[in-house]
Short mmCIF file of C-alpha atoms in Angstrom, two decimals:
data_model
loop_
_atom_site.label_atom_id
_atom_site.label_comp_id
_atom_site.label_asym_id
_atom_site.label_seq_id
_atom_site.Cartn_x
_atom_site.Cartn_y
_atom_site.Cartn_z
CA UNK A 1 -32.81 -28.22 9.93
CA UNK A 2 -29.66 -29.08 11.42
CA UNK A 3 -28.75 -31.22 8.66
CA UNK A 4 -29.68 -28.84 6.13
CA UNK A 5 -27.14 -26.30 7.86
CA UNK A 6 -24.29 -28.69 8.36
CA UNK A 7 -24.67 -29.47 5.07
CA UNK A 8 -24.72 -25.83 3.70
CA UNK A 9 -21.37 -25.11 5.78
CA UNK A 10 -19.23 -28.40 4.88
CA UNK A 11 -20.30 -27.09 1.14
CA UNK A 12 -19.09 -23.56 1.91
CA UNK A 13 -15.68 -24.71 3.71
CA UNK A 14 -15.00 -27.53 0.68
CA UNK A 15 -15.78 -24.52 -1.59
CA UNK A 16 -12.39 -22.68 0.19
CA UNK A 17 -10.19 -24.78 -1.61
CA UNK A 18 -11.10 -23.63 -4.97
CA UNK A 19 -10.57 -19.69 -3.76
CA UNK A 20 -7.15 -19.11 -3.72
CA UNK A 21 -7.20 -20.27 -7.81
CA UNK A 22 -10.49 -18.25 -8.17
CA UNK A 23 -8.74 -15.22 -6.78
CA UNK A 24 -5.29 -15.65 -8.55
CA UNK A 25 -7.16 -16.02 -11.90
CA UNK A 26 -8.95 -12.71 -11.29
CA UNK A 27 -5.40 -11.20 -10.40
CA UNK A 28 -3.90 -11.91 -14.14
CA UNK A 29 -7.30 -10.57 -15.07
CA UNK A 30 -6.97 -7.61 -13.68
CA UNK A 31 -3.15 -7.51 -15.00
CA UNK A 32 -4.13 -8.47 -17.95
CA UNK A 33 -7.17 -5.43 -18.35
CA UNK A 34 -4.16 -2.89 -17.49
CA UNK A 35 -0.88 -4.34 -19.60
CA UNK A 36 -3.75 -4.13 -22.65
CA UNK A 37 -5.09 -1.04 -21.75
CA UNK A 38 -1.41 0.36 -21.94
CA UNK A 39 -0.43 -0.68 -24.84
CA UNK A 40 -3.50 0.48 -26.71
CA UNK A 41 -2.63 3.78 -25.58
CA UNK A 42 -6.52 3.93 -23.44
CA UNK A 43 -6.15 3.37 -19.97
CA UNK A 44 -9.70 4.89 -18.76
CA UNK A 45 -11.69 1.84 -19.69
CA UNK A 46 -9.46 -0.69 -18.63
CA UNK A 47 -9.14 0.62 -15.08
CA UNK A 48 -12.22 0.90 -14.68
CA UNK A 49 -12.96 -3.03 -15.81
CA UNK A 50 -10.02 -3.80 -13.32
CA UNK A 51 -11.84 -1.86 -10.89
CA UNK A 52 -14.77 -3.80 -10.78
CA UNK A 53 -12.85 -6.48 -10.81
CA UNK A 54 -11.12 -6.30 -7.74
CA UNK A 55 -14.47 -4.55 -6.38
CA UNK A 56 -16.02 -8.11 -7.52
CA UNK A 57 -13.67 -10.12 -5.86
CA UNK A 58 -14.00 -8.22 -2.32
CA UNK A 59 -17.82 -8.67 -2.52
CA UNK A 60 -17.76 -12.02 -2.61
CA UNK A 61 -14.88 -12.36 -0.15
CA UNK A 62 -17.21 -10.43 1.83
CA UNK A 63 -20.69 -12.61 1.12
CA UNK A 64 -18.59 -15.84 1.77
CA UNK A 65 -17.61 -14.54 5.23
CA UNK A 66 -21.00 -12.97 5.91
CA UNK A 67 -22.53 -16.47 4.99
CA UNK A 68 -19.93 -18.66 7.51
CA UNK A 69 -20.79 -16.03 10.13
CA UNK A 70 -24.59 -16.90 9.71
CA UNK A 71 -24.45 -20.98 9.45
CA UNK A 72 -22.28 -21.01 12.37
CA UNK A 73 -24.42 -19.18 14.39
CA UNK A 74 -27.33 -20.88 13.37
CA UNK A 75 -25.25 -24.12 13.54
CA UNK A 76 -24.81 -23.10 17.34
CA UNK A 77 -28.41 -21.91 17.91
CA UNK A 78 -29.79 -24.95 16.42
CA UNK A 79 -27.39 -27.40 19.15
CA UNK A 80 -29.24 -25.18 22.11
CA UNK A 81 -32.70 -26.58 20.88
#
């Protein structure tokens, strides 16, 4: 079990590097939704795209935290036993 969660973590924390890029490309995404959306004169759908957009990139800013928070507790629970 141990092995199974260091694994898990050094997987999660090598999986860091690739966020920053993951997270710009959604930003010209979301720039992209609105410059479109403005020049086809129709803003409502296009905000709303970019707003699940940025809501999808908080969620799993969110779920990667909430995950780190769990294997390093049960990284430290595990050491105890």
């Amino acid at each position: 079990m141990r092995r199974l969660v260091a694994e898990q973590l050094d997987q999660v924390e090598r999986a860091r590097k690739g966020l920053p890029y993951w997270l710009g490309t959604m930003g010209i995404v979301v720039i992209a939704l609105v410059v479109f959306g403005a020049v086809s004169g129709s803003l409502v759908s296009p905000l709303v795209f970019a707003a699940g957009v940025v809501a999808l990139c908080f969620w799993v800013l969110w779920m990667r935290r909430r995950s780190l928070e769990r294997l390093h507790r049960m990284r430290q629970v595990l050491q105890y036993k």
